[in-house]
GROMACS .gro file of N, CA and C in nm:
model
  462
    1UNK      N    1  -2.836   0.966   1.693
    1UNK     CA    2  -2.753   0.942   1.576
    1UNK      C    3  -2.827   0.985   1.449
    2UNK      N    4  -2.755   1.045   1.357
    2UNK     CA    5  -2.812   1.089   1.230
    2UNK      C    6  -2.833   0.969   1.139
    3UNK      N    7  -2.954   0.958   1.085
    3UNK     CA    8  -2.988   0.847   0.996
    3UNK      C    9  -3.013   0.893   0.853
    4UNK      N   10  -3.031   1.025   0.836
    4UNK     CA   11  -3.056   1.082   0.704
    4UNK      C   12  -2.991   1.219   0.696
    5UNK      N   13  -2.921   1.244   0.585
    5UNK     CA   14  -2.864   1.377   0.559
    5UNK      C   15  -2.924   1.429   0.429
    6UNK      N   16  -2.976   1.551   0.435
    6UNK     CA   17  -3.038   1.614   0.318
    6UNK      C   18  -2.951   1.732   0.273
    7UNK      N   19  -2.927   1.739   0.143
    7UNK     CA   20  -2.850   1.848   0.087
    7UNK      C   21  -2.929   1.924  -0.019
    8UNK      N   22  -2.913   2.055  -0.019
    8UNK     CA   23  -2.951   2.138  -0.134
    8UNK      C   24  -2.839   2.116  -0.235
    9UNK      N   25  -2.859   2.160  -0.359
    9UNK     CA   26  -2.756   2.140  -0.462
    9UNK      C   27  -2.681   2.269  -0.491
   10UNK      N   28  -2.745   2.364  -0.557
   10UNK     CA   29  -2.676   2.487  -0.599
   10UNK      C   30  -2.636   2.569  -0.478
   11UNK      N   31  -2.506   2.591  -0.465
   11UNK     CA   32  -2.454   2.665  -0.350
   11UNK      C   33  -2.412   2.577  -0.235
   12UNK      N   34  -2.442   2.448  -0.243
   12UNK     CA   35  -2.402   2.352  -0.140
   12UNK      C   36  -2.315   2.243  -0.203
   13UNK      N   37  -2.375   2.163  -0.291
   13UNK     CA   38  -2.298   2.060  -0.362
   13UNK      C   39  -2.219   2.120  -0.479
   14UNK      N   40  -2.260   2.238  -0.523
   14UNK     CA   41  -2.187   2.313  -0.625
   14UNK      C   42  -2.156   2.451  -0.570
   15UNK      N   43  -2.078   2.528  -0.644
   15UNK     CA   44  -2.046   2.664  -0.598
   15UNK      C   45  -2.158   2.763  -0.629
   16UNK      N   46  -2.266   2.715  -0.684
   16UNK     CA   47  -2.380   2.800  -0.715
   16UNK      C   48  -2.375   2.861  -0.854
   17UNK      N   49  -2.267   2.837  -0.926
   17UNK     CA   50  -2.254   2.890  -1.062
   17UNK      C   51  -2.329   2.799  -1.158
   18UNK      N   52  -2.408   2.859  -1.245
   18UNK     CA   53  -2.473   2.785  -1.352
   18UNK      C   54  -2.419   2.840  -1.483
   19UNK      N   55  -2.357   2.753  -1.561
   19UNK     CA   56  -2.295   2.793  -1.687
   19UNK      C   57  -2.373   2.733  -1.803
   20UNK      N   58  -2.400   2.815  -1.904
   20UNK     CA   59  -2.467   2.768  -2.026
   20UNK      C   60  -2.374   2.788  -2.144
   21UNK      N   61  -2.375   2.690  -2.235
   21UNK     CA   62  -2.300   2.711  -2.359
   21UNK      C   63  -2.392   2.773  -2.464
   22UNK      N   64  -2.339   2.798  -2.583
   22UNK     CA   65  -2.417   2.867  -2.687
   22UNK      C   66  -2.535   2.783  -2.736
   23UNK      N   67  -2.533   2.653  -2.707
   23UNK     CA   68  -2.645   2.564  -2.745
   23UNK      C   69  -2.749   2.553  -2.633
   24UNK      N   70  -2.724   2.623  -2.523
   24UNK     CA   71  -2.819   2.620  -2.412
   24UNK      C   72  -2.797   2.505  -2.314
   25UNK      N   73  -2.689   2.430  -2.332
   25UNK     CA   74  -2.659   2.321  -2.239
   25UNK      C   75  -2.606   2.379  -2.108
   26UNK      N   76  -2.650   2.319  -2.001
   26UNK     CA   77  -2.613   2.365  -1.867
   26UNK      C   78  -2.497   2.282  -1.813
   27UNK      N   79  -2.407   2.348  -1.741
   27UNK     CA   80  -2.293   2.280  -1.680
   27UNK      C   81  -2.286   2.312  -1.531
   28UNK      N   82  -2.250   2.210  -1.453
   28UNK     CA   83  -2.229   2.226  -1.309
   28UNK      C   84  -2.102   2.149  -1.274
   29UNK      N   85  -2.034   2.194  -1.172
   29UNK     CA   86  -1.915   2.124  -1.123
   29UNK      C   87  -1.940   2.076  -0.982
   30UNK      N   88  -1.904   1.950  -0.959
   30UNK     CA   89  -1.919   1.888  -0.827
   30UNK      C   90  -1.782   1.853  -0.772
   31UNK      N   91  -1.767   1.862  -0.642
   31UNK     CA   92  -1.639   1.836  -0.577
   31UNK      C   93  -1.622   1.686  -0.549
   32UNK      N   94  -1.511   1.628  -0.593
   32UNK     CA   95  -1.484   1.486  -0.576
   32UNK      C   96  -1.472   1.449  -0.427
   33UNK      N   97  -1.412   1.535  -0.348
   33UNK     CA   98  -1.397   1.507  -0.205
   33UNK      C   99  -1.533   1.506  -0.135
   34UNK      N  100  -1.620   1.595  -0.176
   34UNK     CA  101  -1.757   1.592  -0.124
   34UNK      C  102  -1.823   1.459  -0.160
   35UNK      N  103  -1.803   1.417  -0.284
   35UNK     CA  104  -1.860   1.290  -0.331
   35UNK      C  105  -1.811   1.172  -0.250
   36UNK      N  106  -1.682   1.170  -0.220
   36UNK     CA  107  -1.626   1.061  -0.139
   36UNK      C  108  -1.692   1.056  -0.002
   37UNK      N  109  -1.713   1.171   0.057
   37UNK     CA  110  -1.776   1.176   0.190
   37UNK      C  111  -1.921   1.125   0.183
   38UNK      N  112  -1.992   1.160   0.078
   38UNK     CA  113  -2.131   1.112   0.062
   38UNK      C  114  -2.132   0.960   0.050
   39UNK      N  115  -2.045   0.906  -0.035
   39UNK     CA  116  -2.036   0.761  -0.052
   39UNK      C  117  -2.001   0.694   0.081
   40UNK      N  118  -1.910   0.752   0.156
   40UNK     CA  119  -1.871   0.698   0.286
   40UNK      C  120  -1.990   0.695   0.382
   41UNK      N  121  -2.066   0.804   0.386
   41UNK     CA  122  -2.184   0.810   0.474
   41UNK      C  123  -2.284   0.701   0.436
   42UNK      N  124  -2.307   0.685   0.306
   42UNK     CA  125  -2.401   0.582   0.260
   42UNK      C  126  -2.352   0.443   0.299
   43UNK      N  127  -2.222   0.417   0.284
   43UNK     CA  128  -2.165   0.287   0.321
   43UNK      C  129  -2.180   0.261   0.471
   44UNK      N  130  -2.186   0.367   0.551
   44UNK     CA  131  -2.204   0.352   0.696
   44UNK      C  132  -2.352   0.339   0.733
   45UNK      N  133  -2.439   0.331   0.632
   45UNK     CA  134  -2.581   0.309   0.658
   45UNK      C  135  -2.665   0.435   0.672
   46UNK      N  136  -2.606   0.550   0.644
   46UNK     CA  137  -2.681   0.675   0.651
   46UNK      C  138  -2.744   0.704   0.515
   47UNK      N  139  -2.871   0.733   0.514
   47UNK     CA  140  -2.938   0.771   0.391
   47UNK      C  141  -2.898   0.914   0.356
   48UNK      N  142  -2.883   0.941   0.228
   48UNK     CA  143  -2.853   1.076   0.181
   48UNK      C  144  -2.956   1.112   0.076
   49UNK      N  145  -3.009   1.233   0.085
   49UNK     CA  146  -3.111   1.281  -0.009
   49UNK      C  147  -3.076   1.420  -0.057
   50UNK      N  148  -3.133   1.455  -0.171
   50UNK     CA  149  -3.117   1.588  -0.229
   50UNK      C  150  -3.256   1.648  -0.249
   51UNK      N  151  -3.270   1.771  -0.205
   51UNK     CA  152  -3.393   1.848  -0.231
   51UNK      C  153  -3.350   1.982  -0.288
   52UNK      N  154  -3.388   2.007  -0.414
   52UNK     CA  155  -3.345   2.129  -0.482
   52UNK      C  156  -3.460   2.194  -0.558
   53UNK      N  157  -3.456   2.325  -0.565
   53UNK     CA  158  -3.560   2.401  -0.634
   53UNK      C  159  -3.551   2.391  -0.785
   54UNK      N  160  -3.430   2.370  -0.835
   54UNK     CA  161  -3.409   2.364  -0.980
   54UNK      C  162  -3.411   2.219  -1.026
   55UNK      N  163  -3.427   2.201  -1.157
   55UNK     CA  164  -3.416   2.068  -1.217
   55UNK      C  165  -3.297   2.068  -1.312
   56UNK      N  166  -3.214   1.966  -1.301
   56UNK     CA  167  -3.098   1.954  -1.388
   56UNK      C  168  -3.063   1.807  -1.409
   57UNK      N  169  -3.049   1.765  -1.533
   57UNK     CA  170  -3.008   1.626  -1.558
   57UNK      C  171  -2.872   1.593  -1.496
   58UNK      N  172  -2.785   1.693  -1.481
   58UNK     CA  173  -2.653   1.669  -1.420
   58UNK      C  174  -2.667   1.631  -1.273
   59UNK      N  175  -2.765   1.686  -1.206
   59UNK     CA  176  -2.787   1.653  -1.066
   59UNK      C  177  -2.830   1.506  -1.055
   60UNK      N  178  -2.922   1.466  -1.140
   60UNK     CA  179  -2.967   1.327  -1.142
   60UNK      C  180  -2.848   1.233  -1.165
   61UNK      N  181  -2.766   1.266  -1.262
   61UNK     CA  182  -2.650   1.183  -1.294
   61UNK      C  183  -2.553   1.173  -1.177
   62UNK      N  184  -2.519   1.287  -1.119
   62UNK     CA  185  -2.423   1.289  -1.008
   62UNK      C  186  -2.478   1.211  -0.888
   63UNK      N  187  -2.603   1.230  -0.857
   63UNK     CA  188  -2.663   1.159  -0.744
   63UNK      C  189  -2.660   1.008  -0.766
   64UNK      N  190  -2.692   0.965  -0.885
   64UNK     CA  191  -2.689   0.821  -0.915
   64UNK      C  192  -2.548   0.766  -0.905
   65UNK      N  193  -2.448   0.842  -0.950
   65UNK     CA  194  -2.308   0.800  -0.939
   65UNK      C  195  -2.269   0.778  -0.793
   66UNK      N  196  -2.322   0.862  -0.705
   66UNK     CA  197  -2.287   0.857  -0.563
   66UNK      C  198  -2.371   0.757  -0.483
   67UNK      N  199  -2.479   0.708  -0.542
   67UNK     CA  200  -2.567   0.616  -0.472
   67UNK      C  201  -2.679   0.683  -0.395
   68UNK      N  202  -2.706   0.810  -0.427
   68UNK     CA  203  -2.818   0.882  -0.365
   68UNK      C  204  -2.946   0.840  -0.436
   69UNK      N  205  -3.038   0.781  -0.361
   69UNK     CA  206  -3.163   0.730  -0.419
   69UNK      C  207  -3.276   0.832  -0.414
   70UNK      N  208  -3.278   0.915  -0.312
   70UNK     CA  209  -3.388   1.010  -0.293
   70UNK      C  210  -3.349   1.146  -0.350
   71UNK      N  211  -3.402   1.176  -0.468
   71UNK     CA  212  -3.367   1.299  -0.540
   71UNK      C  213  -3.496   1.375  -0.569
   72UNK      N  214  -3.511   1.491  -0.510
   72UNK     CA  215  -3.628   1.575  -0.532
   72UNK      C  216  -3.580   1.701  -0.605
   73UNK      N  217  -3.620   1.716  -0.732
   73UNK     CA  218  -3.579   1.832  -0.811
   73UNK      C  219  -3.701   1.913  -0.853
   74UNK      N  220  -3.680   2.041  -0.879
   74UNK     CA  221  -3.790   2.129  -0.921
   74UNK      C  222  -3.892   2.148  -0.811
   75UNK      N  223  -3.844   2.149  -0.687
   75UNK     CA  224  -3.933   2.154  -0.570
   75UNK      C  225  -3.960   2.298  -0.528
   76UNK      N  226  -4.088   2.333  -0.520
   76UNK     CA  227  -4.127   2.465  -0.470
   76UNK      C  228  -4.136   2.466  -0.318
   77UNK      N  229  -4.191   2.360  -0.263
   77UNK     CA  230  -4.210   2.349  -0.118
   77UNK      C  231  -4.116   2.240  -0.065
   78UNK      N  232  -3.998   2.280  -0.021
   78UNK     CA  233  -3.898   2.184   0.025
   78UNK      C  234  -3.944   2.109   0.150
   79UNK      N  235  -4.024   2.173   0.232
   79UNK     CA  236  -4.071   2.109   0.355
   79UNK      C  237  -4.160   1.989   0.324
   80UNK      N  238  -4.236   1.996   0.217
   80UNK     CA  239  -4.322   1.884   0.176
   80UNK      C  240  -4.235   1.762   0.140
   81UNK      N  241  -4.127   1.784   0.066
   81UNK     CA  242  -4.035   1.675   0.032
   81UNK      C  243  -3.969   1.620   0.157
   82UNK      N  244  -3.936   1.708   0.249
   82UNK     CA  245  -3.879   1.668   0.378
   82UNK      C  246  -3.974   1.574   0.451
   83UNK      N  247  -4.100   1.610   0.456
   83UNK     CA  248  -4.200   1.529   0.526
   83UNK      C  249  -4.216   1.393   0.458
   84UNK      N  250  -4.206   1.389   0.325
   84UNK     CA  251  -4.214   1.262   0.252
   84UNK      C  252  -4.098   1.171   0.295
   85UNK      N  253  -3.978   1.227   0.299
   85UNK     CA  254  -3.860   1.150   0.340
   85UNK      C  255  -3.872   1.102   0.485
   86UNK      N  256  -3.915   1.190   0.570
   86UNK     CA  257  -3.930   1.159   0.712
   86UNK      C  258  -4.026   1.041   0.731
   87UNK      N  259  -4.138   1.044   0.660
   87UNK     CA  260  -4.237   0.936   0.669
   87UNK      C  261  -4.184   0.807   0.605
   88UNK      N  262  -4.119   0.820   0.491
   88UNK     CA  263  -4.066   0.702   0.419
   88UNK      C  264  -3.973   0.621   0.508
   89UNK      N  265  -3.888   0.688   0.583
   89UNK     CA  266  -3.790   0.620   0.667
   89UNK      C  267  -3.830   0.611   0.814
   90UNK      N  268  -3.947   0.664   0.848
   90UNK     CA  269  -3.997   0.657   0.985
   90UNK      C  270  -3.905   0.727   1.084
   91UNK      N  271  -3.859   0.846   1.048
   91UNK     CA  272  -3.761   0.918   1.129
   91UNK      C  273  -3.823   1.033   1.208
   92UNK      N  274  -3.755   1.070   1.314
   92UNK     CA  275  -3.787   1.190   1.390
   92UNK      C  276  -3.696   1.302   1.340
   93UNK      N  277  -3.737   1.427   1.361
   93UNK     CA  278  -3.655   1.541   1.319
   93UNK      C  279  -3.512   1.530   1.372
   94UNK      N  280  -3.497   1.487   1.497
   94UNK     CA  281  -3.366   1.480   1.561
   94UNK      C  282  -3.271   1.381   1.494
   95UNK      N  283  -3.325   1.289   1.411
   95UNK     CA  284  -3.243   1.189   1.343
   95UNK      C  285  -3.200   1.234   1.204
   96UNK      N  286  -3.235   1.357   1.169
   96UNK     CA  287  -3.209   1.409   1.035
   96UNK      C  288  -3.116   1.530   1.044
   97UNK      N  289  -3.023   1.538   0.949
   97UNK     CA  290  -2.934   1.653   0.935
   97UNK      C  291  -2.957   1.711   0.795
   98UNK      N  292  -2.932   1.839   0.780
   98UNK     CA  293  -2.949   1.902   0.649
   98UNK      C  294  -2.852   2.018   0.633
   99UNK      N  295  -2.812   2.041   0.507
   99UNK     CA  296  -2.726   2.154   0.475
   99UNK      C  297  -2.789   2.232   0.361
  100UNK      N  298  -2.800   2.364   0.382
  100UNK     CA  299  -2.854   2.454   0.281
  100UNK      C  300  -2.780   2.586   0.285
  101UNK      N  301  -2.808   2.669   0.185
  101UNK     CA  302  -2.733   2.795   0.175
  101UNK      C  303  -2.818   2.920   0.158
  102UNK      N  304  -2.949   2.903   0.139
  102UNK     CA  305  -3.030   3.021   0.111
  102UNK      C  306  -3.168   3.009   0.175
  103UNK      N  307  -3.244   3.115   0.167
  103UNK     CA  308  -3.374   3.126   0.234
  103UNK      C  309  -3.470   3.010   0.204
  104UNK      N  310  -3.479   2.958   0.080
  104UNK     CA  311  -3.570   2.845   0.059
  104UNK      C  312  -3.536   2.720   0.140
  105UNK      N  313  -3.415   2.711   0.192
  105UNK     CA  314  -3.374   2.596   0.272
  105UNK      C  315  -3.412   2.609   0.419
  106UNK      N  316  -3.445   2.728   0.464
  106UNK     CA  317  -3.471   2.752   0.606
  106UNK      C  318  -3.580   2.664   0.668
  107UNK      N  319  -3.694   2.640   0.600
  107UNK     CA  320  -3.795   2.556   0.666
  107UNK      C  321  -3.742   2.419   0.708
  108UNK      N  322  -3.655   2.361   0.628
  108UNK     CA  323  -3.595   2.232   0.664
  108UNK      C  324  -3.487   2.252   0.769
  109UNK      N  325  -3.401   2.349   0.750
  109UNK     CA  326  -3.291   2.372   0.844
  109UNK      C  327  -3.341   2.401   0.985
  110UNK      N  328  -3.457   2.462   0.995
  110UNK     CA  329  -3.514   2.494   1.126
  110UNK      C  330  -3.580   2.373   1.193
  111UNK      N  331  -3.601   2.266   1.118
  111UNK     CA  332  -3.669   2.148   1.172
  111UNK      C  333  -3.575   2.035   1.213
  112UNK      N  334  -3.466   2.020   1.140
  112UNK     CA  335  -3.379   1.904   1.159
  112UNK      C  336  -3.303   1.908   1.292
  113UNK      N  337  -3.250   1.792   1.330
  113UNK     CA  338  -3.171   1.784   1.452
  113UNK      C  339  -3.040   1.859   1.441
  114UNK      N  340  -2.973   1.847   1.326
  114UNK     CA  341  -2.845   1.917   1.305
  114UNK      C  342  -2.850   1.986   1.169
  115UNK      N  343  -2.831   2.116   1.170
  115UNK     CA  344  -2.836   2.194   1.046
  115UNK      C  345  -2.698   2.251   1.016
  116UNK      N  346  -2.670   2.265   0.886
  116UNK     CA  347  -2.541   2.318   0.846
  116UNK      C  348  -2.553   2.408   0.724
  117UNK      N  349  -2.448   2.486   0.702
  117UNK     CA  350  -2.443   2.577   0.588
  117UNK      C  351  -2.298   2.592   0.543
  118UNK      N  352  -2.278   2.614   0.413
  118UNK     CA  353  -2.143   2.645   0.365
  118UNK      C  354  -2.099   2.783   0.414
  119UNK      N  355  -1.970   2.806   0.408
  119UNK     CA  356  -1.911   2.934   0.450
  119UNK      C  357  -1.974   3.053   0.377
  120UNK      N  358  -2.009   3.033   0.250
  120UNK     CA  359  -2.062   3.143   0.169
  120UNK      C  360  -2.214   3.145   0.161
  121UNK      N  361  -2.282   3.078   0.253
  121UNK     CA  362  -2.429   3.085   0.260
  121UNK      C  363  -2.471   3.228   0.294
  122UNK      N  364  -2.596   3.260   0.268
  122UNK     CA  365  -2.645   3.393   0.305
  122UNK      C  366  -2.647   3.405   0.457
  123UNK      N  367  -2.629   3.526   0.505
  123UNK     CA  368  -2.614   3.551   0.649
  123UNK      C  369  -2.730   3.499   0.732
  124UNK      N  370  -2.853   3.516   0.685
  124UNK     CA  371  -2.969   3.473   0.764
  124UNK      C  372  -2.964   3.322   0.787
  125UNK      N  373  -2.915   3.247   0.691
  125UNK     CA  374  -2.902   3.102   0.706
  125UNK      C  375  -2.790   3.070   0.805
  126UNK      N  376  -2.675   3.133   0.788
  126UNK     CA  377  -2.562   3.105   0.877
  126UNK      C  378  -2.597   3.134   1.024
  127UNK      N  379  -2.682   3.233   1.047
  127UNK     CA  380  -2.721   3.267   1.184
  127UNK      C  381  -2.815   3.164   1.246
  128UNK      N  382  -2.884   3.085   1.162
  128UNK     CA  383  -2.984   2.991   1.213
  128UNK      C  384  -2.934   2.849   1.227
  129UNK      N  385  -2.824   2.814   1.163
  129UNK     CA  386  -2.777   2.676   1.164
  129UNK      C  387  -2.682   2.649   1.281
  130UNK      N  388  -2.663   2.521   1.311
  130UNK     CA  389  -2.573   2.480   1.419
  130UNK      C  390  -2.427   2.472   1.373
  131UNK      N  391  -2.406   2.445   1.244
  131UNK     CA  392  -2.271   2.425   1.192
  131UNK      C  393  -2.252   2.508   1.066
  132UNK      N  394  -2.148   2.591   1.065
  132UNK     CA  395  -2.110   2.665   0.945
  132UNK      C  396  -1.973   2.613   0.903
  133UNK      N  397  -1.968   2.559   0.783
  133UNK     CA  398  -1.842   2.504   0.732
  133UNK      C  399  -1.739   2.614   0.711
  134UNK      N  400  -1.614   2.577   0.719
  134UNK     CA  401  -1.507   2.670   0.686
  134UNK      C  402  -1.480   2.672   0.536
  135UNK      N  403  -1.557   2.591   0.461
  135UNK     CA  404  -1.544   2.583   0.316
  135UNK      C  405  -1.670   2.635   0.247
  136UNK      N  406  -1.655   2.696   0.131
  136UNK     CA  407  -1.772   2.740   0.055
  136UNK      C  408  -1.842   2.623  -0.015
  137UNK      N  409  -1.963   2.649  -0.064
  137UNK     CA  410  -2.037   2.549  -0.138
  137UNK      C  411  -1.960   2.502  -0.260
  138UNK      N  412  -1.965   2.370  -0.286
  138UNK     CA  413  -1.896   2.312  -0.400
  138UNK      C  414  -1.746   2.302  -0.384
  139UNK      N  415  -1.695   2.343  -0.270
  139UNK     CA  416  -1.550   2.346  -0.246
  139UNK      C  417  -1.512   2.275  -0.116
  140UNK      N  418  -1.591   2.176  -0.077
  140UNK     CA  419  -1.559   2.099   0.043
  140UNK      C  420  -1.655   2.114   0.158
  141UNK      N  421  -1.758   2.198   0.145
  141UNK     CA  422  -1.853   2.218   0.254
  141UNK      C  423  -1.929   2.090   0.288
  142UNK      N  424  -1.966   2.014   0.187
  142UNK     CA  425  -2.040   1.889   0.210
  142UNK      C  426  -1.953   1.791   0.289
  143UNK      N  427  -1.829   1.775   0.247
  143UNK     CA  428  -1.740   1.683   0.319
  143UNK      C  429  -1.718   1.731   0.463
  144UNK      N  430  -1.698   1.860   0.480
  144UNK     CA  431  -1.677   1.917   0.613
  144UNK      C  432  -1.796   1.885   0.704
  145UNK      N  433  -1.917   1.900   0.652
  145UNK     CA  434  -2.038   1.872   0.729
  145UNK      C  435  -2.048   1.724   0.763
  146UNK      N  436  -2.020   1.638   0.665
  146UNK     CA  437  -2.028   1.494   0.691
  146UNK      C  438  -1.922   1.453   0.793
  147UNK      N  439  -1.801   1.507   0.783
  147UNK     CA  440  -1.698   1.476   0.882
  147UNK      C  441  -1.741   1.522   1.021
  148UNK      N  442  -1.806   1.637   1.028
  148UNK     CA  443  -1.858   1.688   1.155
  148UNK      C  444  -1.962   1.591   1.212
  149UNK      N  445  -2.052   1.544   1.126
  149UNK     CA  446  -2.158   1.453   1.170
  149UNK      C  447  -2.105   1.317   1.212
  150UNK      N  448  -2.006   1.267   1.140
  150UNK     CA  449  -1.953   1.133   1.165
  150UNK      C  450  -1.834   1.132   1.263
  151UNK      N  451  -1.785   1.250   1.296
  151UNK     CA  452  -1.667   1.256   1.381
  151UNK      C  453  -1.540   1.220   1.304
  152UNK      N  454  -1.542   1.247   1.175
  152UNK     CA  455  -1.427   1.218   1.087
  152UNK      C  456  -1.461   1.110   0.986
  153UNK      N  457  -1.374   1.097   0.889
  153UNK     CA  458  -1.387   0.993   0.787
  153UNK      C  459  -1.252   0.921   0.780
  154UNK      N  460  -1.255   0.793   0.802
  154UNK     CA  461  -1.131   0.715   0.793
  154UNK      C  462  -1.112   0.664   0.654
   0.00000   0.00000   0.00000
């Protein structure tokens, strides 16, 4: 059984678009249905974490809204953050699932028990994961993966 799900942000929880206004403020859009699935997983006792290469205050805000406690931003070595989470919760690789969309996510995707990618992930990632969503990043891929892991959401 999966006890922890790890998500990348840009291209997974969002569509990968980063928008700046003339004042330099950054904007990201998150999918409400994805959020509902994350909250549902947490309510069922599954830990959810985010490991992302970029840092964004919007990511921190969204994660806190959803109840995600483990947020790793500005990470160069995603596998190191993975190992921290694994040790924190005393988990085996087989008890962890992860979804990513690009090459920096591969070290984690190759280790976890169940790996996933959005429909629009890069080809090398889609070829290595166990589950490829029929939805692109930021457009339902997270919910699709969680439904796959949980066998549906009631």
